Amino acid sequence: MNASSTPEIISIDPANGQEVARVRATTLPELDAAVERAWKAFGESGWKSLLPHRRALVLNAIADGLQAEKERLAQLQMRDNGKPIAECRGMVESAIGTFRYYAGVCETLQTDVTPPRGDYVSFTVLEPYGVVAAITPWNSPIMNDATKVAPALAAGNAVLLKPSEDSPLLAPELARIAREAGLPENLLQVVQGRGPDIGAALVAHPGVRMISFTGGTVAGSMIGKVAGERLVPVALELGGKSPHVVFADADREHAVAAVVAGIFGSSGQSCVAGSRLFVQACIYDEVVQAVVERARSLKVDLPDAPGVEVGPLASFHHRERVARFVERARAEGGRVLCGGQAPSGGHYDHGAFYLPTVIDGLGPDAASCQEEAFGPVLVCLPFQDEADLIAQANGTAFGLACGIWTESFKRAWRIGRALEAGSVWVNTYKQSVTSTPFGGFKQSGIGREKGIDGMKLYAQVKSMYFGLHANPLPVAK
Ligand code: NAD
């Protein structure tokens, strides 16, 4: 990258194609300077040695700052990436909750006093890494930013946050609010620009001691490789092709509603979207028919329209990707039962809309049943019995989440344990809270965010021994 190749990042409102704002992309010399400032702040601000309950005060003040600007932030996110306003409000709420949660973790996290094997006392303490990189995708900016920034700061680090070039507007707001809340200058800085340019430079930067990434599997794998070569720890939250399973004994009405919400919420642009529907063969036709009817009835509209259920996709180029995905499914022999195209007329002609799409008739190995669309596209597959289901559902490279609908708790237990997924939802879907670990099996990621482990991701364990013996030579056996 050179300084002039990506001078500006333009945020386009996908609801109408209009420009929202421009931000300057960070140049390589600016990145170097930001890393240097971050280390200086880490070393001199006193943040890392601040007692945790004092750090908690600042994290709570950041939460207060987000709360005070909640509606403005939700509106900005809506224009930045097109999500329905109710979802955007929920994401700001989630960010607020995350800061408050990690303030609580600061207050309560205990480390271990380990069993001695000699005349000494031994215990662990947690140390920050120093400067960490947080790289986030475009689908839920403020929420994903908070999921990384709050625990990284709570653990005493300085953070360089790089939002997606497709949703650049929320990260600078978070950094400003954090500063105004009393976070020392330069402990949270924002780096803007394209992934392969400034993102790659950030990951490779010798001043970055830990990398936390949320995004696609391709970029995640590249980042993992660089981190491996550099021997720096990396946390990867990646994509999914999550199975949503309906057994014959399920509460049919709730299952169908959850299947539809699980894939078409956020227009399918959710890492945990239930994008593969598995229905027991004896009820397959009825359930798929009910899903199609419900999908057809969803209100596809502008993100701030009353009652909107499905907004536009986050960008016009992403809509192109989704449209190509559906064309390939057709070419593979898939039957498009609803959707399969952009709606037209009125405001639809100006925005990046795509209709909720349900496809069946494909085998589990078809590319459309294996790869992530990250859009409003559901593929439906029948299964005969539990063994058949487990083989099919586990038959992708991913393992992020799954949903199981059955009235039998014994079956739910068996299937929940057998499916390769970081989150299992039984008779519910897409519950994801800041207090519960989140992450993927297989190519859906490495590491767990959220919960207490979410803070430990950003800290390294140090073991300390205090000798008690009159003779200070090691006495351990
Ligand atoms: P992406 O991988 O293209 O980009 C994610 C971020 O990484 C962006 O900020 C981008 O600029 C940056 N980036 C891209 N290439 C890079 C590189 N070589 N080096 C450093 N940074 C790089 O993903 P996206 O299109 O923004 O988001 C969609 C993907 O994110 C989907 O696959 C989705 O499943 C995944 N996702 C996962 C989770 C999760 O928690 N598991 C959550 C949300 C989204």
Coordinates of C-alpha atoms and ligand atoms in Angstrom, one line a residue:
M1 CA 0.0 0.0 0.0
N2 CA 1.2 3.5 -0.6
A3 CA -0.1 6.6 1.1
S4 CA -2.3 7.6 -1.9
S5 CA -3.7 4.3 -3.0
T6 CA -6.6 4.3 -0.5
P7 CA -6.9 7.9 0.6
E8 CA -10.6 7.8 1.6
I9 CA -13.1 5.3 2.8
I10 CA -16.6 6.2 1.7
S11 CA -19.6 5.0 3.7
I12 CA -22.6 4.4 1.4
D13 CA -26.1 4.1 2.9
P14 CA -27.2 0.7 1.3
A15 CA -30.9 1.7 1.8
N16 CA -30.6 4.4 -0.9
G17 CA -27.1 4.4 -2.4
Q18 CA -26.3 7.9 -1.0
E19 CA -23.0 8.8 0.6
V20 CA -23.1 9.1 4.4
A21 CA -19.6 10.2 5.2
R22 CA -16.0 9.9 4.2
V23 CA -13.1 8.9 6.5
R24 CA -9.5 9.0 5.7
A25 CA -7.7 5.7 5.4
T26 CA -4.7 5.3 7.6
T27 CA -1.4 5.4 5.8
L28 CA 1.6 3.1 6.7
P29 CA 3.5 5.9 8.4
E30 CA 0.4 6.9 10.4
L31 CA 0.0 3.2 11.4
D32 CA 3.6 3.3 12.7
A33 CA 2.9 6.5 14.6
A34 CA -0.3 5.0 16.1
V35 CA 1.5 1.9 17.3
E36 CA 4.2 4.1 18.9
R37 CA 1.6 6.3 20.6
A38 CA -0.2 3.2 21.8
W39 CA 3.0 1.8 23.5
K40 CA 3.7 5.2 25.0
A41 CA 0.2 5.3 26.4
F42 CA 0.5 1.8 27.6
G43 CA 3.8 2.6 29.4
E44 CA 3.0 6.0 30.7
S45 CA -0.7 6.4 31.3
G46 CA -0.8 4.2 34.4
W47 CA -3.7 2.2 32.9
K48 CA -2.0 -1.2 33.2
S49 CA -1.2 -0.7 36.8
L50 CA -4.5 0.9 37.7
L51 CA -6.2 -1.3 40.2
P52 CA -8.9 -3.3 38.4
H53 CA -11.8 -1.7 40.4
R54 CA -10.6 1.7 39.2
R55 CA -10.4 0.5 35.6
A56 CA -14.0 -0.7 36.1
L57 CA -15.0 2.9 36.8
V58 CA -13.8 4.0 33.4
L59 CA -15.4 1.1 31.6
N60 CA -18.7 2.0 33.3
A61 CA -18.3 5.6 32.3
I62 CA -17.8 4.4 28.7
A63 CA -21.1 2.5 29.0
D64 CA -22.7 5.6 30.3
G65 CA -21.4 7.6 27.3
L66 CA -22.7 5.0 24.9
Q67 CA -26.1 5.1 26.7
A68 CA -26.3 8.9 26.5
E69 CA -25.8 8.7 22.7
K70 CA -27.7 5.4 22.1
E71 CA -30.2 6.7 19.6
R72 CA -27.7 8.7 17.6
L73 CA -25.3 5.7 17.4
A74 CA -28.1 3.4 16.4
Q75 CA -29.1 5.8 13.6
L76 CA -25.6 6.1 12.4
Q77 CA -25.1 2.3 12.3
M78 CA -28.3 2.0 10.4
R79 CA -27.0 4.4 7.7
D80 CA -23.6 2.8 7.7
N81 CA -24.7 -0.8 7.1
G82 CA -28.5 -0.8 6.5
K83 CA -29.6 -2.9 9.5
P84 CA -33.2 -2.3 10.7
I85 CA -33.2 0.4 13.3
A86 CA -34.6 -2.0 16.0
E87 CA -31.6 -4.3 15.4
C88 CA -29.2 -1.3 15.5
R89 CA -30.6 -0.2 18.9
G90 CA -30.2 -3.8 20.2
M91 CA -26.5 -3.7 19.1
V92 CA -25.8 -0.5 20.9
E93 CA -27.5 -2.0 24.0
S94 CA -25.3 -5.0 23.6
A95 CA -22.2 -2.8 23.5
I96 CA -23.3 -1.0 26.6
G97 CA -23.9 -4.3 28.4
T98 CA -20.5 -5.5 27.3
F99 CA -18.7 -2.6 28.9
R100 CA -20.7 -3.0 32.1
Y101 CA -20.0 -6.7 32.2
Y102 CA -16.3 -6.3 31.8
A103 CA -16.4 -3.6 34.5
G104 CA -17.9 -6.3 36.7
V105 CA -15.3 -8.8 35.7
C106 CA -12.6 -6.3 36.6
E107 CA -14.2 -6.0 40.1
T108 CA -14.5 -9.8 40.6
L109 CA -11.9 -11.7 38.6
Q110 CA -9.7 -13.9 40.8
T111 CA -6.5 -15.6 40.0
D112 CA -5.2 -18.8 41.5
V113 CA -3.1 -19.6 44.5
T114 CA -1.6 -22.8 43.3
P115 CA -0.9 -25.8 45.6
P116 CA 2.8 -25.6 46.8
R117 CA 5.2 -28.5 46.5
G118 CA 7.8 -26.9 48.6
D119 CA 8.5 -24.1 51.1
Y120 CA 7.1 -21.2 49.1
V121 CA 3.8 -19.7 48.2
S122 CA 2.9 -19.7 44.5
F123 CA 0.1 -17.9 42.6
T124 CA -0.8 -16.5 39.3
V125 CA -1.4 -12.9 38.1
L126 CA -2.7 -11.7 34.7
E127 CA -0.6 -9.3 32.7
P128 CA -1.7 -7.4 29.6
Y129 CA 0.0 -8.0 26.3
G130 CA 0.6 -4.3 25.6
V131 CA -0.7 -3.2 22.3
V132 CA -3.3 -5.5 20.7
A133 CA -5.1 -5.3 17.4
A134 CA -8.8 -5.7 17.1
I135 CA -10.2 -6.2 13.6
T136 CA -13.9 -6.3 13.1
P137 CA -16.4 -7.0 10.2
W138 CA -19.2 -4.8 8.8
N139 CA -22.3 -6.7 10.0
S140 CA -22.5 -5.6 13.6
P141 CA -19.9 -2.9 14.1
I142 CA -20.5 -1.4 17.5
M143 CA -21.4 -4.7 19.0
N144 CA -18.3 -6.5 17.6
D145 CA -16.1 -3.6 18.5
A146 CA -17.2 -3.7 22.1
T147 CA -16.8 -7.4 22.3
K148 CA -13.1 -6.9 21.7
V149 CA -12.3 -3.5 23.1
A150 CA -14.0 -3.8 26.5
P151 CA -12.2 -7.0 27.6
A152 CA -8.9 -5.9 26.0
L153 CA -9.0 -2.6 28.0
A154 CA -10.3 -4.4 31.1
A155 CA -7.1 -6.5 31.0
G156 CA -5.0 -3.4 30.8
N157 CA -4.0 -3.2 27.2
A158 CA -3.8 -0.5 24.6
V159 CA -6.0 -1.2 21.5
L160 CA -5.8 -0.5 17.9
L161 CA -9.3 -1.0 16.4
K162 CA -9.7 -1.5 12.7
P163 CA -13.3 -1.6 11.6
S164 CA -14.4 -2.8 8.2
E165 CA -13.9 -0.5 5.2
D166 CA -17.7 -1.1 4.6
S167 CA -18.7 0.2 8.0
P168 CA -16.1 2.7 9.1
L169 CA -18.3 5.2 11.1
L170 CA -19.0 3.6 14.5
A171 CA -15.4 2.8 15.7
P172 CA -14.3 6.5 15.8
E173 CA -17.4 7.3 17.8
L174 CA -16.6 4.6 20.3
A175 CA -13.0 5.9 20.6
R176 CA -14.3 9.4 21.2
I177 CA -16.8 8.3 23.8
A178 CA -14.1 6.3 25.6
R179 CA -11.8 9.3 25.7
E180 CA -14.5 11.6 27.0
A181 CA -15.3 8.9 29.6
G182 CA -11.8 9.2 31.0
L183 CA -9.8 6.6 29.2
P184 CA -6.3 7.9 28.9
E185 CA -5.4 9.3 25.5
N186 CA -4.3 6.9 22.8
L187 CA -5.3 3.7 24.7
L188 CA -7.9 3.2 22.1
Q189 CA -7.1 4.4 18.6
V190 CA -8.8 3.6 15.3
V191 CA -7.1 2.5 12.1
Q192 CA -9.1 2.8 8.9
G193 CA -8.7 1.2 5.6
R194 CA -9.0 -1.9 3.4
G195 CA -8.3 -5.3 4.9
P196 CA -5.6 -6.4 2.5
D197 CA -3.8 -3.1 2.9
I198 CA -3.8 -1.5 6.3
G199 CA -5.4 -4.6 8.0
A200 CA -2.6 -6.8 6.8
A201 CA 0.0 -4.2 7.8
L202 CA -1.6 -4.0 11.3
V203 CA -1.4 -7.8 11.7
A204 CA 2.2 -7.9 10.5
H205 CA 3.3 -4.9 12.6
P206 CA 6.1 -5.9 15.0
G207 CA 4.6 -3.5 17.6
V208 CA 1.4 -5.5 17.8
R209 CA 1.6 -8.3 20.5
M210 CA -1.8 -9.9 20.1
I211 CA -4.5 -10.1 17.4
S212 CA -8.2 -10.5 17.8
F213 CA -10.1 -10.9 14.5
T214 CA -13.7 -11.3 13.6
G215 CA -14.5 -11.9 9.9
G216 CA -14.4 -14.4 7.1
T217 CA -12.5 -17.7 7.0
V218 CA -10.3 -16.6 4.1
A219 CA -8.9 -13.5 5.9
G220 CA -8.9 -15.4 9.2
S221 CA -6.7 -18.1 7.8
M222 CA -4.3 -15.5 6.3
I223 CA -4.1 -13.7 9.7
G224 CA -3.6 -16.9 11.5
K225 CA -0.6 -17.7 9.3
V226 CA 1.0 -14.3 9.9
A227 CA 0.4 -14.6 13.6
G228 CA 2.0 -18.1 13.5
E229 CA 5.1 -16.8 11.7
R230 CA 5.3 -13.9 14.2
L231 CA 4.5 -16.2 17.2
V232 CA 1.9 -13.8 18.5
P233 CA -1.4 -15.1 20.0
V234 CA -4.5 -14.8 17.8
A235 CA -8.2 -15.1 18.4
L236 CA -10.3 -15.8 15.3
E237 CA -14.1 -15.6 15.2
L238 CA -15.0 -16.7 11.7
G239 CA -17.9 -17.7 9.5
G240 CA -20.5 -20.4 9.7
K241 CA -23.0 -22.6 7.9
S242 CA -25.1 -23.4 11.0
P243 CA -27.6 -26.2 10.9
H244 CA -31.1 -25.6 12.3
V245 CA -32.7 -28.9 13.0
V246 CA -36.5 -29.7 13.3
F247 CA -37.5 -33.1 14.6
A248 CA -41.0 -34.5 14.0
D249 CA -41.9 -34.1 17.7
A250 CA -40.9 -30.4 17.7
D251 CA -43.3 -27.5 18.6
R252 CA -43.9 -26.8 15.0
E253 CA -45.1 -23.2 15.2
H254 CA -42.2 -22.0 17.3
A255 CA -39.7 -24.0 15.3
V256 CA -40.8 -22.5 12.0
A257 CA -40.8 -19.0 13.5
A258 CA -37.3 -19.5 14.8
V259 CA -36.0 -21.0 11.6
V260 CA -37.2 -17.9 9.7
A261 CA -35.9 -15.4 12.3
G262 CA -32.7 -17.4 12.5
I263 CA -31.8 -16.9 8.9
F264 CA -33.6 -13.8 7.7
G265 CA -32.8 -11.6 10.8
S266 CA -30.1 -9.1 9.8
S267 CA -30.9 -10.2 6.2
G268 CA -28.9 -13.3 6.9
Q269 CA -25.7 -11.2 7.5
S270 CA -25.0 -12.9 10.8
C271 CA -22.2 -15.3 11.5
V272 CA -24.6 -17.6 13.4
A273 CA -27.4 -17.4 10.8
G274 CA -29.1 -20.8 10.7
S275 CA -28.5 -21.2 7.0
R276 CA -29.0 -24.9 6.6
L277 CA -32.5 -26.2 7.6
F278 CA -32.6 -29.9 8.4
V279 CA -36.1 -31.3 8.7
Q280 CA -37.0 -34.9 9.6
A281 CA -38.1 -36.5 6.4
C282 CA -41.7 -37.4 7.6
I283 CA -42.5 -33.7 8.1
Y284 CA -40.2 -32.2 5.6
D285 CA -42.7 -31.0 3.0
E286 CA -45.1 -29.4 5.6
V287 CA -42.3 -27.6 7.5
V288 CA -40.6 -26.3 4.3
Q289 CA -43.9 -25.1 3.0
A290 CA -44.6 -23.2 6.3
V291 CA -41.1 -21.7 6.3
V292 CA -41.6 -20.5 2.7
E293 CA -45.0 -19.0 3.5
R294 CA -43.5 -17.1 6.5
A295 CA -40.5 -16.0 4.5
R296 CA -42.7 -14.6 1.7
S297 CA -44.7 -12.6 4.3
L298 CA -41.7 -10.9 5.8
K299 CA -41.8 -7.1 5.4
V300 CA -38.8 -6.2 3.3
D301 CA -38.4 -2.4 3.6
L302 CA -36.3 0.6 4.4
P303 CA -34.4 0.0 7.7
D304 CA -36.4 2.7 9.5
A305 CA -39.8 1.8 8.1
P306 CA -42.4 0.9 10.7
G307 CA -42.6 -2.9 11.1
V308 CA -39.6 -3.6 8.8
E309 CA -38.3 -7.2 9.2
V310 CA -35.7 -7.4 6.5
G311 CA -33.6 -4.4 5.5
P312 CA -31.2 -4.0 2.6
L313 CA -27.9 -5.9 2.5
A314 CA -25.0 -3.9 3.9
S315 CA -23.6 -2.9 0.5
F316 CA -24.3 -3.2 -3.2
H317 CA -21.2 -5.3 -3.8
H318 CA -22.3 -7.7 -1.1
R319 CA -25.7 -8.0 -2.8
E320 CA -23.9 -9.0 -6.0
R321 CA -22.1 -11.8 -4.1
V322 CA -25.4 -13.0 -2.7
A323 CA -27.1 -12.9 -6.1
R324 CA -24.1 -14.9 -7.6
F325 CA -24.5 -17.5 -4.7
V326 CA -28.2 -18.0 -5.6
E327 CA -27.4 -18.3 -9.3
R328 CA -24.9 -21.0 -8.6
A329 CA -27.4 -22.8 -6.4
R330 CA -29.8 -22.8 -9.4
A331 CA -27.0 -24.1 -11.7
E332 CA -26.3 -26.9 -9.2
G333 CA -30.0 -27.9 -9.6
G334 CA -31.5 -26.2 -6.6
R335 CA -35.2 -25.2 -6.6
V336 CA -35.8 -21.6 -5.6
L337 CA -39.0 -21.8 -3.5
C338 CA -39.2 -18.1 -2.8
G339 CA -37.1 -15.0 -3.4
G340 CA -34.1 -15.6 -5.5
Q341 CA -34.0 -12.0 -6.8
A342 CA -33.9 -8.4 -5.7
P343 CA -37.3 -6.8 -5.3
S344 CA -38.1 -4.0 -7.7
G345 CA -40.0 -0.7 -7.9
G346 CA -40.0 2.4 -5.7
H347 CA -37.3 2.6 -3.1
Y348 CA -36.2 -1.0 -3.8
D349 CA -34.6 0.3 -7.0
H350 CA -32.2 2.5 -5.1
G351 CA -31.2 0.2 -2.3
A352 CA -29.2 -3.1 -1.9
F353 CA -32.3 -5.2 -1.2
Y354 CA -32.6 -8.9 -1.8
L355 CA -35.6 -11.0 -1.1
P356 CA -35.6 -13.8 1.5
T357 CA -34.7 -16.9 -0.4
V358 CA -35.5 -20.5 0.3
I359 CA -33.9 -23.3 -1.8
D360 CA -34.2 -27.0 -1.7
G361 CA -33.5 -30.0 -3.9
L362 CA -29.7 -29.9 -3.3
G363 CA -27.6 -32.6 -1.8
P364 CA -25.6 -31.8 1.4
D365 CA -22.3 -31.7 -0.6
A366 CA -23.5 -29.0 -3.1
A367 CA -21.4 -25.9 -2.8
S368 CA -24.5 -23.9 -1.8
C369 CA -24.9 -26.3 1.2
Q370 CA -21.3 -26.0 2.1
E371 CA -20.3 -22.4 1.7
E372 CA -21.5 -19.3 3.7
A373 CA -23.8 -17.0 1.7
F374 CA -23.8 -14.4 4.5
G375 CA -27.1 -13.3 3.1
P376 CA -30.9 -14.1 3.2
V377 CA -30.5 -17.6 1.7
L378 CA -31.7 -20.8 3.4
V379 CA -31.0 -24.2 2.0
C380 CA -33.3 -27.1 3.1
L381 CA -32.3 -30.7 3.5
P382 CA -34.3 -33.7 4.8
F383 CA -32.8 -36.3 7.2
Q384 CA -34.0 -39.8 8.0
D385 CA -32.7 -40.4 11.5
E386 CA -30.3 -39.1 14.1
A387 CA -27.2 -40.8 12.5
D388 CA -28.1 -39.3 9.1
L389 CA -28.6 -35.9 10.6
I390 CA -25.3 -35.9 12.5
A391 CA -23.4 -37.0 9.4
Q392 CA -25.0 -34.3 7.2
A393 CA -24.9 -31.5 9.8
N394 CA -21.3 -32.1 10.7
G395 CA -20.4 -32.4 7.0
T396 CA -19.0 -28.9 6.5
A397 CA -15.8 -27.2 7.3
F398 CA -17.7 -24.9 9.8
G399 CA -18.8 -25.4 13.4
L400 CA -20.1 -22.1 14.8
A401 CA -23.6 -22.8 16.0
C402 CA -26.7 -25.0 15.7
G403 CA -30.4 -25.0 16.7
I404 CA -32.3 -28.1 17.7
W405 CA -36.1 -28.3 17.9
T406 CA -37.5 -31.4 19.8
E407 CA -39.6 -32.0 22.8
S408 CA -37.3 -34.8 23.9
F409 CA -34.6 -33.5 26.2
K410 CA -32.7 -36.8 25.9
R411 CA -32.5 -36.4 22.1
A412 CA -31.6 -32.7 22.5
W413 CA -28.7 -33.8 24.8
R414 CA -27.5 -36.5 22.4
I415 CA -27.7 -34.3 19.3
G416 CA -26.3 -31.2 21.1
R417 CA -23.3 -33.2 22.2
A418 CA -22.8 -34.8 18.8
L419 CA -23.0 -31.6 16.6
E420 CA -19.7 -29.8 16.1
A421 CA -20.6 -26.3 17.1
G422 CA -19.5 -23.7 19.6
S423 CA -23.0 -22.7 20.5
V424 CA -26.0 -25.1 20.7
W425 CA -29.5 -23.7 21.0
V426 CA -32.2 -26.1 22.1
N427 CA -35.8 -24.9 21.5
T428 CA -34.5 -21.4 20.9
Y429 CA -32.1 -19.7 18.5
K430 CA -29.5 -16.9 18.3
Q431 CA -29.3 -16.2 22.0
S432 CA -25.9 -14.7 22.5
V433 CA -25.1 -12.9 25.7
T434 CA -21.9 -11.2 26.9
S435 CA -21.6 -13.5 29.9
T436 CA -21.5 -16.7 28.0
P437 CA -18.5 -17.8 25.9
F438 CA -18.8 -17.6 22.2
G439 CA -16.7 -19.1 19.4
G440 CA -16.4 -21.8 16.8
F441 CA -15.3 -25.4 16.2
K442 CA -13.3 -26.3 13.1
Q443 CA -12.9 -23.5 10.6
S444 CA -15.3 -21.2 12.5
G445 CA -12.6 -20.0 14.7
I446 CA -10.0 -20.3 17.4
G447 CA -10.6 -19.0 20.9
R448 CA -13.6 -17.9 22.8
E449 CA -14.9 -14.4 23.2
K450 CA -17.4 -13.2 25.8
G451 CA -17.6 -14.4 29.4
I452 CA -14.7 -14.4 31.8
D453 CA -12.6 -16.2 29.1
G454 CA -13.2 -13.2 26.9
M455 CA -11.1 -11.1 29.2
K456 CA -8.4 -13.8 29.7
L457 CA -7.9 -13.8 25.9
Y458 CA -6.3 -10.4 26.3
A459 CA -4.1 -11.3 29.3
Q460 CA -1.1 -13.6 29.8
V461 CA -0.7 -15.7 32.9
K462 CA 2.3 -15.1 35.0
S463 CA 3.2 -17.5 37.8
M464 CA 4.9 -16.1 40.8
Y465 CA 6.8 -18.0 43.6
F466 CA 7.7 -16.3 46.9
G467 CA 10.2 -18.4 48.8
L468 CA 9.6 -18.9 52.5
H469 CA 12.5 -21.2 53.4
A470 CA 15.4 -20.0 55.4
N471 CA 17.7 -21.4 52.7
P472 CA 16.6 -19.6 49.5
L473 CA 17.6 -22.4 47.1
P474 CA 14.8 -24.1 45.2
V475 CA 13.1 -26.7 47.3
A476 CA 10.4 -27.9 45.0
K477 CA 10.2 -31.6 44.1
Ligands
NAD1 P1 -13.7 -10.0 6.1 O1 -12.9 -11.2 6.5 O2 -13.7 -9.7 4.6 O3 -13.3 -8.7 6.8 C1 -13.3 -8.6 8.3 C2 -12.3 -7.6 8.7 O4 -11.0 -8.0 8.4 C3 -12.5 -6.2 8.0 O5 -12.2 -5.2 8.9 C4 -11.5 -6.3 6.9 O6 -11.0 -5.0 6.5 C5 -10.3 -7.1 7.6 N1 -9.5 -7.8 6.7 C6 -9.8 -8.4 5.5 N2 -8.7 -9.0 5.0 C7 -7.7 -8.8 5.9 C8 -6.3 -9.2 6.0 N3 -5.7 -9.9 5.0 N4 -5.5 -8.8 7.0 C9 -6.1 -8.1 8.0 N5 -7.4 -7.7 8.0 C10 -8.2 -8.1 7.0 O7 -15.2 -10.3 6.6 P2 -16.5 -9.4 6.3 O8 -16.9 -9.6 4.9 O9 -16.2 -8.0 6.8 O10 -17.5 -10.0 7.4 C11 -18.2 -11.2 7.0 C12 -17.6 -12.4 7.7 O11 -17.4 -12.2 9.1 C13 -18.5 -13.6 7.5 O12 -17.7 -14.7 7.1 C14 -19.1 -13.8 8.9 O13 -19.5 -15.1 9.2 C15 -17.9 -13.4 9.8 N6 -18.4 -13.0 11.1 C16 -18.0 -13.8 12.2 C17 -18.5 -13.5 13.4 C18 -18.1 -14.4 14.6 O14 -18.2 -13.9 15.7 N7 -17.8 -15.6 14.4 C19 -19.2 -12.4 13.7 C20 -19.5 -11.5 12.6 C21 -19.1 -11.9 11.3

